[in-house]
Amino acid sequence: MSYFQTAAKKLGKFGSRQDTNIIAIETSCDETACAVIRNGREVLSNVISSQVEIHKKYGGVVPEIASRKHIELIDYVVDEAVSKAGVSLENIDAVAVTNGPGLVGALLVGVSHAKAMAFALEVPLVGVHHIEGHICANYVQYKEMRPPFVCLVASGGHSHLVYVKDYGRYQILGRTRDDAAGEAFDKVARALGLGYPGGPLLEKEAQKGNPNAVDFPRTYLEAGSLDFSFSGLKTAVLNHLNVCRQKGQPVNSADIAASFQNAVVQVLVDKTLMAVRKCKADIVALAGGVASNDVLRRELDSRCAGQGIEVRYPSKLLCTDNAAMIGTAGYYRLCRGISSPMTLNAVASMEIDSY
Ligand code: KG4
Ligand code: ZN
């Protein structure tokens, strides 16, 4: 009996037809998202409703507002994803949902909705780790891509270097000890008065600046360490701004943005390549919101060119939060016969687990 047939048998309705359609829900932060994924990698629909405009005026995500907006939007987003997919509900084989890490109130909206759908449709429910979802966005982008590979996951809440040994087999090689890369982008953008969300606005500002104008510190930690630390860099930028303001010197925000971005990208790429060498990997992937940064993509491309290392990164839409990546991650769990009980809970902070 094949892997897939065993899973199908264990999970009842999952995979009972030739094609497997998974409906996936993502509400871990400020995007209400739903997607329908066929056979793990084909995106039938991928609907994302962003709350950016609402949180913008507060300079960041307000958790309570995010939860309330998810409640208002979830029905519409799910309906739109189902209708765009052109699949009737009786042809849905499973429901995947992000159950952590993230804002607990926001996660609960998606988890409750997913439970109700799985119960009503009598199909398996599967909880997905948000970071695992980001990694799996690469499978959505590259239909032929298979593990093993090294993946740098850089988002607003996480900076992880992960060795993906196989589907669902993860070895964490390094992680941030303080701020995540995206968090540093957001905080520096705020200090420069660029607004929210900081990453893309800072990248745009940096295009007008000189990346070597200010020599900001690069933190590598102990020799050989694959952990990250960005709080020192963030503080250095804030100090630089304070000194300029105290001395009445003009602040060249484009130069500061470009120099900051240059420092972050250099450390991210250096450590990612250390991880690639350590694992003797020949594929390296990017994932998470910061992976949509063009300077990071170009730097990794150019450092890997001619080295026999293939570079992968999802489209920008698949780098930031979306539900297609959750559907794909859920599919591989279900293929191993793993589903979640109806007692599945939302968890604010959780480790990525291998299965
Ligand atoms: O993965 P994501 O959408 O949400 C989380 O799981 O956190 O990542 C959002 C983060 C934010 O910190 C945002 O500023 C950052 O990704 N980001 C970027 C860019 N686009 C988004 N950072 C740098 N350059 C970008 N172009
Ligand atoms: Zn994310």
XYZ file of C-alpha atoms and ligand atoms in Angstrom:
382
model
C 0.000 0.000 0.000
C 1.428 3.401 -0.966
C 2.212 6.147 1.501
C -0.715 8.104 0.184
C -3.162 5.176 0.344
C -2.135 4.424 3.933
C -2.784 8.020 4.895
C -6.092 8.042 3.047
C -7.188 4.911 4.892
C -6.196 6.298 8.264
C -7.838 9.610 7.655
C -11.093 8.499 6.120
C -12.180 10.972 3.523
C -8.709 12.473 2.941
C -7.453 11.455 -0.476
C -10.481 9.316 -1.277
C -10.589 10.741 -4.809
C -7.889 10.931 -7.432
C -7.303 14.610 -6.699
C -6.868 15.847 -3.156
C -8.251 19.303 -2.412
C -7.279 21.005 0.827
C -8.816 24.189 2.107
C -6.320 26.180 4.166
C -6.781 29.073 6.587
C -4.176 31.518 7.926
C -4.959 34.189 10.534
C -1.797 34.307 12.664
C -1.199 38.048 12.370
C -2.835 40.765 10.262
C -3.733 38.872 7.087
C -7.002 36.971 6.848
C -6.204 34.348 4.220
C -7.764 31.264 2.694
C -6.583 29.052 -0.181
C -7.592 25.866 -1.930
C -4.659 23.612 -2.848
C -4.857 20.568 -5.104
C -2.465 17.658 -4.651
C -0.178 19.659 -2.390
C 1.219 22.113 -4.890
C -1.401 23.388 -7.308
C -2.983 26.655 -6.168
C -6.670 26.723 -7.141
C -7.248 29.951 -5.218
C -5.258 32.100 -2.798
C -7.255 34.922 -1.216
C -5.493 37.360 1.134
C -7.252 40.220 2.878
C -4.647 42.485 4.460
C -5.400 44.676 7.470
C -2.386 46.915 6.823
C -4.499 50.018 6.249
C -6.181 49.586 9.641
C -2.993 49.012 11.671
C -1.002 51.655 9.807
C -2.282 54.504 11.930
C -1.036 52.770 15.103
C 2.429 52.113 13.626
C 2.105 48.339 14.064
C -0.321 45.472 14.540
C -2.806 45.936 17.407
C -3.648 42.347 18.440
C -7.199 42.987 19.662
C -8.114 44.861 16.488
C -6.549 42.103 14.373
C -8.716 39.423 16.062
C -11.890 41.434 15.604
C -11.134 42.098 11.935
C -10.448 38.388 11.343
C -13.892 37.593 12.763
C -15.503 40.131 10.422
C -13.637 38.919 7.355
C -13.184 35.175 7.672
C -16.553 34.113 6.202
C -16.117 36.328 3.140
C -12.500 35.300 2.560
C -13.321 31.582 2.806
C -16.360 31.938 0.508
C -14.275 33.796 -2.051
C -11.487 31.193 -1.950
C -13.969 28.352 -2.439
C -15.786 30.067 -5.286
C -12.562 31.139 -7.051
C -11.248 27.570 -6.782
C -14.343 26.286 -8.578
C -14.505 23.311 -6.206
C -17.679 22.371 -4.404
C -17.428 21.827 -0.681
C -18.157 18.102 -1.006
C -14.923 17.861 -2.994
C -12.820 19.196 -0.126
C -10.730 16.407 1.433
C -9.216 18.160 4.452
C -8.946 21.488 6.270
C -5.508 22.868 7.189
C -5.050 25.794 9.557
C -2.205 27.715 11.186
C -2.487 27.042 14.915
C 0.753 28.765 15.973
C 2.950 30.624 16.499
C 1.279 34.020 16.259
C -1.191 36.290 18.022
C -3.321 33.938 20.052
C -6.633 35.783 19.552
C -6.012 36.050 15.818
C -5.042 32.379 15.545
C -8.169 31.319 17.431
C -10.411 32.809 14.750
C -8.826 30.653 12.041
C -8.652 27.557 14.240
C -12.331 27.805 15.251
C -13.421 28.346 11.666
C -11.316 25.431 10.440
C -12.721 23.128 13.128
C -16.277 24.033 12.201
C -15.587 23.357 8.525
C -13.831 20.051 9.160
C -16.658 18.928 11.438
C -19.407 19.930 9.001
C -17.661 18.433 5.970
C -16.589 15.317 7.911
C -12.992 15.619 6.755
C -9.705 15.644 8.687
C -8.435 18.799 10.371
C -4.708 19.483 10.398
C -2.914 22.140 12.426
C 0.130 23.676 10.759
C 3.138 25.493 12.224
C 3.371 28.952 10.648
C 7.127 28.735 9.997
C 6.733 25.321 8.395
C 4.167 26.996 6.143
C 6.690 29.658 5.114
C 9.236 26.956 4.223
C 6.601 25.086 2.174
C 5.862 28.233 0.114
C 8.905 27.101 -1.871
C 7.093 23.884 -2.855
C 4.205 25.978 -4.169
C 6.590 28.071 -6.253
C 8.807 25.242 -7.529
C 6.705 22.216 -8.402
C 9.780 19.979 -8.800
C 11.571 21.058 -5.604
C 12.343 18.295 -3.116
C 14.231 18.224 0.189
C 17.002 18.243 1.314
C 17.801 21.948 1.348
C 18.823 24.733 3.696
C 16.187 27.402 4.276
C 16.575 30.872 5.754
C 13.218 31.839 7.246
C 13.188 35.585 7.914
C 9.882 37.091 8.958
C 8.521 39.671 11.359
C 8.676 37.279 14.296
C 11.392 34.777 13.343
C 14.836 34.449 11.850
C 15.658 30.763 11.559
C 18.194 28.756 9.611
C 16.643 25.361 9.017
C 18.009 22.218 7.414
C 15.015 20.570 5.735
C 16.180 16.961 5.594
C 12.937 15.588 4.186
C 9.252 16.542 4.161
C 8.481 17.368 7.793
C 12.051 16.668 9.013
C 13.555 19.877 10.287
C 16.839 20.605 12.009
C 17.119 24.119 13.430
C 20.684 25.235 12.786
C 20.357 28.748 14.143
C 17.844 31.332 15.251
C 17.720 34.922 16.403
C 18.664 35.604 20.000
C 16.778 38.899 20.093
C 15.022 40.797 17.297
C 13.929 38.989 14.148
C 15.225 40.435 10.869
C 11.779 41.751 9.879
C 11.299 43.232 13.337
C 14.594 45.138 12.953
C 13.429 46.435 9.552
C 10.136 47.549 11.111
C 11.766 49.295 14.099
C 14.384 51.113 12.006
C 11.733 52.154 9.470
C 9.663 53.574 12.310
C 12.673 55.499 13.686
C 13.248 56.926 10.209
C 9.589 57.954 10.061
C 8.907 55.736 7.058
C 5.723 54.200 8.442
C 4.285 50.698 8.558
C 4.879 48.027 7.317
C 8.539 48.921 7.631
C 10.321 46.318 5.485
C 9.053 47.256 2.018
C 9.079 51.007 2.815
C 12.665 50.836 4.052
C 13.717 48.864 0.985
C 12.193 51.564 -1.216
C 13.934 54.355 0.703
C 17.249 52.446 0.511
C 17.111 52.449 -3.290
C 17.952 56.155 -3.175
C 20.837 55.771 -0.719
C 24.461 54.656 -0.497
C 24.773 51.226 1.208
C 28.307 52.075 2.359
C 27.533 55.532 3.760
C 27.451 54.432 7.421
C 29.479 51.504 8.742
C 26.878 49.869 11.001
C 27.997 46.850 13.077
C 27.557 43.279 11.842
C 27.002 40.793 14.669
C 28.308 37.281 14.050
C 28.355 36.022 17.684
C 30.764 33.165 18.571
C 32.880 31.623 15.824
C 30.806 29.113 13.882
C 27.512 30.190 15.440
C 24.525 30.146 13.097
C 22.422 32.241 15.481
C 21.523 35.822 14.669
C 21.378 39.023 16.708
C 19.978 42.221 15.260
C 19.286 44.322 18.360
C 22.837 45.776 18.417
C 22.467 46.907 14.819
C 19.062 48.420 15.542
C 20.486 50.300 18.564
C 23.429 51.528 16.466
C 20.994 53.026 13.944
C 18.980 54.698 16.734
C 22.191 56.078 18.304
C 23.369 57.371 14.944
C 20.041 59.172 14.483
C 20.209 60.667 17.997
C 23.775 61.913 17.481
C 22.816 63.529 14.154
C 19.805 65.209 15.741
C 21.730 66.406 18.819
C 24.473 67.907 16.659
C 21.908 69.451 14.355
C 23.333 67.493 11.420
C 20.984 66.603 8.566
C 19.682 63.023 8.617
C 20.070 61.310 5.266
C 17.415 58.654 5.723
C 18.084 57.009 2.348
C 21.775 56.484 3.237
C 20.867 55.179 6.697
C 18.225 52.824 5.279
C 20.627 51.519 2.608
C 23.491 51.048 5.103
C 21.222 49.272 7.600
C 19.786 46.998 4.915
C 23.298 46.245 3.662
C 24.382 45.157 7.161
C 21.322 42.906 7.678
C 21.652 41.307 4.254
C 25.367 40.668 4.679
C 24.907 38.819 7.974
C 21.881 36.859 6.703
C 23.696 35.731 3.554
C 27.018 34.982 5.297
C 25.315 32.790 7.887
C 23.084 31.106 5.310
C 26.132 30.147 3.268
C 27.879 28.862 6.418
C 24.815 26.646 6.959
C 24.900 25.453 3.341
C 28.557 24.445 3.714
C 27.926 22.772 7.061
C 25.086 20.649 5.632
C 26.835 20.135 2.274
C 23.548 21.231 0.690
C 23.229 22.087 -2.970
C 19.893 23.910 -2.683
C 19.312 26.999 -0.560
C 15.894 28.606 -0.146
C 14.531 31.825 1.303
C 11.177 32.143 3.057
C 9.147 34.636 5.100
C 8.337 38.307 4.562
C 11.975 39.488 4.468
C 12.593 37.024 1.611
C 10.691 39.434 -0.628
C 13.596 41.901 -0.269
C 15.295 42.249 -3.663
C 18.700 43.151 -2.227
C 18.701 39.939 -0.159
C 17.629 37.864 -3.167
C 20.273 39.423 -5.439
C 23.060 39.038 -2.881
C 22.257 35.352 -2.325
C 22.021 34.799 -6.090
C 25.360 36.428 -6.769
C 27.198 34.693 -3.898
C 25.901 31.279 -5.052
C 26.523 31.796 -8.775
C 29.102 29.362 -10.104
C 29.269 27.512 -6.738
C 26.967 24.640 -7.709
C 24.307 25.910 -5.279
C 20.773 26.435 -6.573
C 18.897 29.376 -5.054
C 15.148 29.290 -4.535
C 12.723 31.918 -3.308
C 8.940 32.096 -3.576
C 7.134 34.924 -5.383
C 6.648 38.002 -3.205
C 3.004 37.110 -2.638
C 4.037 33.691 -1.317
C 6.833 35.126 0.898
C 4.501 37.186 3.072
C 1.644 35.582 4.990
C -0.764 33.563 2.836
C -2.798 30.375 3.142
C -1.464 28.541 0.067
C 1.723 27.728 2.004
C -0.383 26.393 4.900
C -2.322 24.108 2.528
C 0.909 22.651 1.170
C 2.376 22.125 4.634
C -0.900 20.493 5.728
C -0.843 18.196 2.704
C 2.544 16.705 3.632
C 1.409 16.137 7.211
C -1.745 14.383 5.997
C 0.302 12.274 3.596
C 2.164 10.929 6.636
C -1.170 10.070 8.242
C -1.091 12.980 10.669
C -4.203 14.970 11.504
C -5.262 17.026 14.517
C -7.975 16.372 17.094
C -10.959 18.684 17.494
C -9.286 19.882 20.694
C -6.589 21.595 18.589
C -5.673 24.869 20.275
C -4.063 28.100 19.166
C -0.556 28.486 20.594
C 1.223 31.862 20.670
C 4.704 30.436 20.826
C 5.709 26.963 19.667
C 8.754 25.175 18.290
C 8.724 23.834 14.759
C 8.325 20.080 15.178
C 9.484 17.258 12.949
C 7.010 14.492 12.197
O 6.208 36.513 7.043
P 5.545 37.791 7.304
O 4.556 38.294 6.289
O 4.805 37.791 8.673
C 5.343 37.158 9.799
O 5.221 35.922 9.898
O 5.959 37.898 10.602
O 6.713 38.858 7.490
C 6.459 40.196 7.756
C 7.794 40.875 7.950
C 7.648 42.312 8.419
O 8.560 42.526 9.475
C 8.007 43.117 7.194
O 8.561 44.383 7.482
C 9.024 42.213 6.517
O 8.518 40.920 6.708
N 9.161 42.508 5.097
C 10.289 42.962 4.510
C 9.982 43.196 3.149
N 8.669 42.856 2.948
C 8.190 42.427 4.140
N 11.505 43.185 5.029
C 12.446 43.663 4.189
N 12.227 43.924 2.879
C 11.012 43.709 2.328
N 10.809 43.977 1.036
Zn 4.612 34.836 8.470
